[in-house]
Coordinates of C-alpha atoms in Angstrom, one line a residue:
M1 CA -3.6 5.8 -18.8
T2 CA -4.1 2.1 -19.2
K3 CA -5.0 -0.4 -16.4
E4 CA -1.3 -1.2 -16.2
Y5 CA -0.8 2.4 -14.7
E6 CA -3.6 2.3 -12.2
V7 CA -2.3 3.6 -8.9
G8 CA -3.6 3.3 -5.3
N9 CA -6.3 1.4 -3.6
T10 CA -3.5 -0.9 -2.3
P11 CA -4.4 -3.6 0.2
L12 CA -4.1 -3.3 4.0
I13 CA -3.1 -6.7 5.3
K14 CA -2.1 -8.6 8.4
I15 CA 0.6 -11.4 8.5
E16 CA -0.1 -13.6 11.5
M17 CA 3.5 -14.8 11.7
L18 CA 4.6 -11.2 12.2
C19 CA 1.8 -10.5 14.7
R20 CA 3.1 -13.3 16.8
K21 CA 6.8 -12.5 16.4
F22 CA 6.4 -8.9 17.6
N23 CA 3.5 -9.7 20.0
L24 CA 1.3 -7.2 18.2
P25 CA -2.1 -8.6 17.4
N26 CA -3.0 -5.3 15.7
L27 CA -0.1 -5.1 13.4
Y28 CA -1.1 -3.9 9.9
I29 CA 0.8 -3.5 6.6
K30 CA -0.2 -1.0 3.9
D31 CA 1.2 -2.9 0.9
E32 CA 2.3 -0.3 -1.7
S33 CA 4.2 -3.0 -3.6
T34 CA 1.1 -3.6 -5.5
N35 CA 1.3 -0.3 -7.3
P36 CA 2.5 -0.4 -11.0
T37 CA 6.3 -0.2 -10.2
G38 CA 6.0 -1.7 -6.7
T39 CA 6.4 1.6 -4.7
F40 CA 4.3 4.4 -3.0
K41 CA 6.3 6.8 -5.3
D42 CA 3.9 5.8 -8.1
R43 CA 1.3 8.1 -6.5
K44 CA 3.6 11.1 -6.9
S45 CA 4.8 10.1 -10.3
K46 CA 1.3 9.7 -11.7
A47 CA 0.3 13.1 -10.3
I48 CA 3.4 14.9 -11.6
V49 CA 3.1 13.4 -15.1
G50 CA -0.5 14.4 -15.2
Q51 CA 0.4 18.0 -14.3
A52 CA 3.2 18.1 -16.8
S53 CA 1.0 16.8 -19.5
R54 CA -1.7 19.4 -18.9
K55 CA 1.0 22.2 -18.9
G56 CA 2.7 21.1 -22.0
I57 CA 6.0 20.2 -20.2
K58 CA 8.3 18.2 -22.5
F59 CA 11.2 17.3 -20.1
L60 CA 11.2 16.2 -16.5
M61 CA 14.3 16.2 -14.2
A62 CA 14.7 14.5 -10.9
I63 CA 17.4 13.4 -8.4
T64 CA 17.0 9.7 -7.5
T65 CA 18.7 6.6 -6.0
G66 CA 16.2 4.3 -7.7
N67 CA 12.6 3.9 -7.0
F68 CA 11.3 7.4 -7.7
G69 CA 13.4 7.6 -10.8
Y70 CA 12.2 4.4 -12.3
S71 CA 8.6 5.2 -11.3
L72 CA 8.7 8.7 -12.7
S73 CA 10.4 7.9 -16.0
K74 CA 8.1 4.9 -16.7
F75 CA 4.9 7.1 -16.3
A76 CA 6.6 9.9 -18.2
K77 CA 7.5 7.7 -21.1
Q78 CA 4.0 6.4 -21.4
A79 CA 2.8 10.0 -21.7
G80 CA 5.4 11.0 -24.2
I81 CA 7.6 13.1 -21.9
K82 CA 11.3 12.7 -21.7
T83 CA 13.1 12.3 -18.4
T84 CA 16.7 13.0 -17.1
L85 CA 17.7 11.5 -13.9
F86 CA 20.5 12.6 -11.7
V87 CA 21.9 9.6 -9.9
P88 CA 24.8 9.0 -7.4
K89 CA 28.2 8.1 -8.9
N90 CA 28.3 4.9 -6.9
L91 CA 24.7 3.6 -7.8
K92 CA 24.8 -0.1 -8.4
H93 CA 25.1 -1.3 -12.0
K94 CA 21.9 -3.3 -11.8
M95 CA 19.9 -0.2 -10.8
L96 CA 21.6 1.9 -13.5
K97 CA 20.5 -0.6 -16.2
T98 CA 16.9 -0.5 -14.9
L99 CA 16.8 3.3 -15.0
E100 CA 18.4 3.5 -18.4
K101 CA 15.3 1.8 -19.9
N102 CA 13.2 4.9 -19.7
A103 CA 15.6 7.9 -19.0
I104 CA 18.8 9.6 -19.6
L105 CA 21.1 9.3 -16.7
I106 CA 23.6 11.8 -15.4
K107 CA 26.0 10.7 -12.7
V108 CA 26.7 13.3 -10.0
D109 CA 28.3 13.6 -6.6
L110 CA 25.1 14.0 -4.3
E111 CA 27.4 14.1 -1.2
K112 CA 29.1 17.4 -2.3
E113 CA 26.1 19.9 -2.4
I114 CA 22.4 20.3 -2.8
L115 CA 21.6 20.5 -6.6
T116 CA 19.2 23.4 -7.3
T117 CA 16.9 23.4 -10.3
A118 CA 19.0 26.0 -12.0
M119 CA 22.1 23.7 -11.6
M120 CA 20.3 20.6 -12.7
K121 CA 19.0 22.4 -15.8
K122 CA 22.5 23.7 -16.7
I123 CA 24.1 20.2 -16.3
A124 CA 21.3 18.5 -18.3
E125 CA 21.6 21.0 -21.1
R126 CA 25.3 20.3 -21.2
H127 CA 24.7 16.6 -21.5
I128 CA 21.7 16.5 -23.8
G129 CA 22.9 19.3 -26.0
N130 CA 19.7 21.4 -26.4
N131 CA 17.9 24.2 -24.6
L132 CA 15.4 22.9 -22.1
R133 CA 12.6 25.5 -22.1
K134 CA 9.6 23.5 -20.9
V135 CA 11.3 21.5 -18.1
L136 CA 10.1 20.6 -14.6
N137 CA 12.2 19.6 -11.6
A138 CA 10.2 16.8 -10.0
T139 CA 12.5 16.1 -7.1
N140 CA 10.9 17.9 -4.2
L141 CA 7.6 19.4 -5.5
S142 CA 5.6 20.6 -2.6
S143 CA 2.2 19.1 -3.0
N144 CA -0.2 16.6 -1.3
F145 CA 0.6 13.6 -3.5
Y146 CA 0.3 11.2 -0.7
D147 CA -2.8 12.4 0.9
T148 CA -5.0 9.6 -0.7
L149 CA -2.7 6.9 0.8
F150 CA -3.7 8.0 4.4
K151 CA -7.3 8.5 3.4
E152 CA -7.3 5.0 2.1
I153 CA -5.9 3.7 5.4
D154 CA -8.6 5.6 7.4
S155 CA -11.2 4.0 5.2
Q156 CA -9.7 0.5 5.4
L157 CA -9.5 0.6 9.2
K158 CA -13.1 2.0 9.3
F159 CA -11.5 5.1 10.9
K160 CA -10.3 3.2 14.0
A161 CA -7.4 5.0 15.7
I162 CA -3.7 3.9 14.9
S163 CA -1.3 4.4 17.7
H164 CA 1.9 4.3 15.5
I165 CA 2.7 4.5 11.8
I166 CA 6.2 3.4 10.7
I167 CA 7.5 4.9 7.4
P168 CA 10.8 4.3 5.5
I169 CA 12.4 7.8 4.9
G170 CA 14.0 8.7 1.7
S171 CA 13.5 12.4 0.8
G172 CA 10.9 12.6 3.6
E173 CA 7.9 13.6 1.5
L174 CA 5.8 10.6 2.7
F175 CA 6.9 11.2 6.3
A176 CA 5.7 14.9 6.0
A177 CA 2.4 13.9 4.5
A178 CA 1.8 11.6 7.4
L179 CA 2.5 14.4 9.9
R180 CA 0.1 16.7 8.2
H181 CA -2.7 14.0 7.9
Y182 CA -2.4 13.0 11.7
S183 CA -1.7 16.5 13.0
G184 CA -3.7 16.9 16.2
K185 CA -4.2 13.2 16.7
K186 CA -2.5 10.8 19.0
T187 CA -0.9 8.8 16.3
Q188 CA 2.9 8.8 16.5
I189 CA 4.8 8.9 13.1
I190 CA 8.0 6.9 13.2
G191 CA 10.5 7.4 10.4
V192 CA 13.3 4.8 9.7
A193 CA 16.5 5.8 7.9
T194 CA 20.2 5.0 7.7
K195 CA 23.3 7.1 7.9
S196 CA 25.4 4.6 5.9
S197 CA 26.0 5.6 2.2
K198 CA 27.1 2.0 1.5
T199 CA 23.8 0.4 2.8
I200 CA 21.9 -2.2 0.9
A201 CA 18.8 -0.1 1.7
T202 CA 19.8 2.7 -0.7
M203 CA 16.4 4.3 -0.8
I204 CA 16.5 5.4 2.9
Y205 CA 20.0 6.9 2.7
C206 CA 20.1 10.6 1.8
K207 CA 22.7 13.1 3.0
Y208 CA 20.4 16.1 2.3
R209 CA 16.8 16.0 3.3
P210 CA 15.4 19.5 3.1
V211 CA 11.9 18.2 3.9
I212 CA 13.0 16.7 7.1
D213 CA 15.1 19.7 8.0
K214 CA 12.1 22.0 7.7
I215 CA 10.0 19.6 9.9
R216 CA 12.7 19.9 12.6
K217 CA 12.6 23.7 12.5
T218 CA 8.9 24.0 13.1
S219 CA 7.1 23.4 16.3
K220 CA 3.9 22.5 14.5
Y221 CA 4.6 18.8 14.6
Q222 CA 5.6 17.1 17.8
N223 CA 4.5 13.5 17.9
Y224 CA 7.1 11.9 15.7
K225 CA 10.4 10.1 15.9
I226 CA 13.2 9.3 13.5
I227 CA 15.5 6.3 14.1
Y228 CA 18.7 5.5 12.2
L229 CA 19.4 1.8 11.7
P230 CA 22.8 0.0 11.7
E231 CA 23.4 -2.1 8.6
N232 CA 23.3 -5.4 10.5
K233 CA 19.7 -4.8 11.6
I234 CA 18.7 -3.8 8.0
K235 CA 20.2 -7.1 6.6
K236 CA 18.6 -9.1 9.4
V237 CA 15.1 -7.8 8.9
Y238 CA 15.3 -7.9 5.1
N239 CA 16.2 -11.6 5.2
L240 CA 13.1 -12.1 7.4
M241 CA 10.7 -10.0 5.4
K242 CA 11.6 -11.0 1.9
N243 CA 10.1 -14.4 2.5
E244 CA 6.8 -12.9 3.9
I245 CA 6.0 -10.0 1.5
N246 CA 7.1 -8.5 -1.7
C247 CA 9.7 -5.8 -0.6
E248 CA 13.2 -4.5 -1.2
P249 CA 15.7 -3.7 1.6
S250 CA 14.6 0.0 2.1
A251 CA 11.0 -1.0 2.6
A252 CA 11.9 -4.0 4.7
A253 CA 13.9 -1.7 7.0
A254 CA 10.8 -0.1 8.4
F255 CA 10.0 -3.4 10.1
A256 CA 13.2 -3.2 12.1
A257 CA 11.5 -0.4 14.1
L258 CA 9.3 -3.2 15.6
E259 CA 12.4 -4.7 17.3
T260 CA 14.2 -1.4 18.0
L261 CA 11.4 0.3 19.8
K262 CA 9.2 -0.8 22.6
F263 CA 5.4 -1.3 21.9
N264 CA 2.6 -2.5 24.0
P265 CA 0.6 -5.6 22.9
D266 CA -2.6 -3.5 22.6
D267 CA -1.0 -0.9 20.3
R268 CA -2.4 -0.6 16.8
V269 CA 0.7 -0.4 14.6
L270 CA 0.8 0.2 10.9
V271 CA 3.9 -0.3 8.6
I272 CA 4.0 1.2 5.1
N273 CA 5.7 -1.2 2.8

């Protein structure tokens, strides 16, 4: 892929105003907005499209509310692979127009039930009008697509210990990757989400999160916390953060945890943007 599609090696930064505001001298931000489409999802998209190309896959399917769908379809289009995206019926017009640039969109009721691969393929064939033989559902592929992100953080911090990592939760894959990477360490993984389907932070709302459900059923991971934010806090922190760093509401929501939870001034806290 061209330089335009280079992923990873994103900066680890400190914003002094935020360090002062939250009384955290050791507050770091892993700025994934510098990836090609401005999201950590580019790491997963690039890996999936690479796998699909090697296996001769001609079609990709995915359930999305925005970021992942745009990222996946852009990488896929560059590789000559077609993408069909299943999106919520109430997805905002602006996002629909963005997603339409690189993919076929199918509006579905994501509140009703979990769409299986078989269901998605049947619906897609009905809309597209041909038999999808070599097709891959990229929604919740179980792989270590985000391992490099945490390895980069370790290297950038010269392997100094982090007390807390704050992550916006969509499907939960990045959250799960963090739990795996820091398993057995003292680092607490904090996930930020919302229960409001009408939120401006659409990427952190999801009625069904199989990845998170699986985590809750196992005793393997203990040192984590998930907080659900009210809409007023999401809007407040977004208005603050959009003037400090390139972010959209769902990414900015992670910073609300800095006000919601209690941290000590000597904690080393990292937020993934």
